[in-house]
Short mmCIF file of C-alpha atoms in Angstrom, two decimals:
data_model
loop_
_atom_site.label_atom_id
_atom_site.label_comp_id
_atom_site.label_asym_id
_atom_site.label_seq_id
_atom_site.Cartn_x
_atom_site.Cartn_y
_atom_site.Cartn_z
CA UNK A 23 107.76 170.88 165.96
CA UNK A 24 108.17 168.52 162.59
CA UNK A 25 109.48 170.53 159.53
CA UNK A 26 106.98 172.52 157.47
CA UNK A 27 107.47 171.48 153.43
CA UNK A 28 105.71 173.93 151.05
CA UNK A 29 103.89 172.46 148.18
CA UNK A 30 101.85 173.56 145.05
CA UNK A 31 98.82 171.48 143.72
CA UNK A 32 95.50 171.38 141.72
CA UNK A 33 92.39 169.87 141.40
CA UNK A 34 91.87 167.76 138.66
CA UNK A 35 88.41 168.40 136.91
CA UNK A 36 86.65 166.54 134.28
CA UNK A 37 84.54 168.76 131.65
CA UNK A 38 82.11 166.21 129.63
CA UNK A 39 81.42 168.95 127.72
CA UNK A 40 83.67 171.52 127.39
CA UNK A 41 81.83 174.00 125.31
CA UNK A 42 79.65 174.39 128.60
CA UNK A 43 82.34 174.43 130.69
CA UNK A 44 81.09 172.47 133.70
CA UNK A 45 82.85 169.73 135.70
CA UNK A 46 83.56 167.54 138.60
CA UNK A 47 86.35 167.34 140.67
CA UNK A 48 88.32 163.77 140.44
CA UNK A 49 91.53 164.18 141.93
CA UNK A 50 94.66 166.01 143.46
CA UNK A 51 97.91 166.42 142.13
CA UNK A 52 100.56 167.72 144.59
CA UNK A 53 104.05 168.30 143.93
CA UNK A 54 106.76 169.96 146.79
CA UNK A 55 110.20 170.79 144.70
CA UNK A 56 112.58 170.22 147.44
CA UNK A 57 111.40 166.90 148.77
CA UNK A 58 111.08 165.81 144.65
CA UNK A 59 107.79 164.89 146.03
CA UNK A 60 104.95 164.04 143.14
CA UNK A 61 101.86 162.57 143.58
CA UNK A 62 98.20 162.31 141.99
CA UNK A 63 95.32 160.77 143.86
CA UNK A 64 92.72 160.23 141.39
CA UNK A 65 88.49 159.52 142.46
CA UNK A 66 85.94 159.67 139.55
CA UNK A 67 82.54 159.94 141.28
CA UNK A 68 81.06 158.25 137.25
CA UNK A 69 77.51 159.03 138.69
CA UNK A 70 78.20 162.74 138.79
CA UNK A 71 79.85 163.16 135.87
CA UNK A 72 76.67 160.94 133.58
CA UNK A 73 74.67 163.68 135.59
CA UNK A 74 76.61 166.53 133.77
CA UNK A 75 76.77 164.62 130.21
CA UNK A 76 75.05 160.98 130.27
CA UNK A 77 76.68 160.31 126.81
CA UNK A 78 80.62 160.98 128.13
CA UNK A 79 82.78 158.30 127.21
CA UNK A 80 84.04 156.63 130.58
CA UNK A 81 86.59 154.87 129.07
CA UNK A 82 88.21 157.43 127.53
CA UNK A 83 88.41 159.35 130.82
CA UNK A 84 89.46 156.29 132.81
CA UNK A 85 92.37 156.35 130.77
CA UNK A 86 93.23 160.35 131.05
CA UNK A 87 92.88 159.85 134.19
CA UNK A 88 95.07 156.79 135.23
CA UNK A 89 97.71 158.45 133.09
CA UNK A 90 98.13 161.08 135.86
CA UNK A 91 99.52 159.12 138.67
CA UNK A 92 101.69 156.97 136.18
CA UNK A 93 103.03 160.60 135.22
CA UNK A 94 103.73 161.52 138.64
CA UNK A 95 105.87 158.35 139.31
CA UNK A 96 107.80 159.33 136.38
CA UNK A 97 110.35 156.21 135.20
CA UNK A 98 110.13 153.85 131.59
CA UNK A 99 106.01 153.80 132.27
CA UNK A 100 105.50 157.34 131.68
CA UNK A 101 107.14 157.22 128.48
CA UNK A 102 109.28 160.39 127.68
CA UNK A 103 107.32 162.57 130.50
CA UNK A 104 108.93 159.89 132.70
CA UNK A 105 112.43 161.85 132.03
CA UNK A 106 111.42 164.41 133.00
CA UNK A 107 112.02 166.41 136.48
CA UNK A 108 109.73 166.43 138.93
CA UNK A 109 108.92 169.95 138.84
CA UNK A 110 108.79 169.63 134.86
CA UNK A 111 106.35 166.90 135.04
CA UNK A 112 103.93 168.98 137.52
CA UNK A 113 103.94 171.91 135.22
CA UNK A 114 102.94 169.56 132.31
CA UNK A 115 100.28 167.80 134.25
CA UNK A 116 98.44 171.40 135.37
CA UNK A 117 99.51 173.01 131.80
CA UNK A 118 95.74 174.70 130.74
CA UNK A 119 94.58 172.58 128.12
CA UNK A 120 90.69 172.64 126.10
CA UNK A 121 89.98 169.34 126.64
CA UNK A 122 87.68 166.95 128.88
CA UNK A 123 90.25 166.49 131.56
CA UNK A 124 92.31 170.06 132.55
CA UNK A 125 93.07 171.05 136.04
CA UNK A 126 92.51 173.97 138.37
CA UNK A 127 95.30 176.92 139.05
CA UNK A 128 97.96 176.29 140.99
CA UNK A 129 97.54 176.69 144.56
CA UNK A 130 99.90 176.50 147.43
CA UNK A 131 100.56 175.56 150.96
CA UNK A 132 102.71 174.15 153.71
CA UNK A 133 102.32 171.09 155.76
CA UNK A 134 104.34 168.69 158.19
CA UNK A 135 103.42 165.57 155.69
CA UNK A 136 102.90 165.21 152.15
CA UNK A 137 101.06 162.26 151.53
CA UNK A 138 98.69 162.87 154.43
CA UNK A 139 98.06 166.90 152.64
CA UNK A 140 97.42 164.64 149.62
CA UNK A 141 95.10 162.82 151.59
CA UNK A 142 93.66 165.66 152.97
CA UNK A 143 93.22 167.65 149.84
CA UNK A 144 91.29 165.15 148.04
CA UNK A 145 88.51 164.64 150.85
CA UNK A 146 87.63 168.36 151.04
CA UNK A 147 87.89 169.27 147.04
CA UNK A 148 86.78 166.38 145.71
CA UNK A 149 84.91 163.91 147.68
CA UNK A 150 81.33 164.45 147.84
CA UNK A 151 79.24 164.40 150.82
CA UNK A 152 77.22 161.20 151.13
#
């Protein structure tokens, strides 16, 4: 039986409007400590989110967004964040924060292969049903 690796992770949400405090789901970030495993899977469903606010400005969550997963890979690209620990850089990615792209609590769990719970994760909490 393959090793199980324990993980934490949240969902990425994006609140057009955060005074009403709805949002969609748009990605997974997943982080397991003793593998110094990081990763962010990012999926903006844009039609959604117009439905929520149809004056949001798309570019300027594009951008929050694709700053996640350069984040997780750490290195010269993420800037200063990129010096930071893997475990340092989770807990600044799912810090709360008031603005149009926060994430969900922390959640854990325990799985044979990291990329595939990645995988997994972002079908079933963020994917929508076509």
């Amino acid at each position: 039986m393959p090793a199980l690796h324990t993980y934490d992770y949240a969902v990425v949400r994006v609140v057009p409007r955060v005074e009403r405090g709805e949002y969609i789901n748009a990605g997974i970030i997943l982080a397991s400590d003793l593998e110094r495993f990081l990763e962010a899977r990012i999926e903006l469903d844009e039609v959604a989110l117009r439905c929520l606010d149809p004056a949001v400005d798309l570019d300027a969550v594009r951008a929050a967004l694709a700053a996640i997963p350069v984040i997780c890979r750490g290195g010269a690209a993420a800037g200063s964040l990129g010096r930071l620990s893997v475990r340092e850089r989770f807990h600044w990615l799912v810090a709360p924060r008031s603005t149009i792209v926060q994430t969900s609590p922390v959640h854990t769990g325990r799985c044979a292969d990291l990329p595939a719970a990645v995988q997994h994760l972002l079908v079933q909490m963020v994917r929508r049903a076509r």
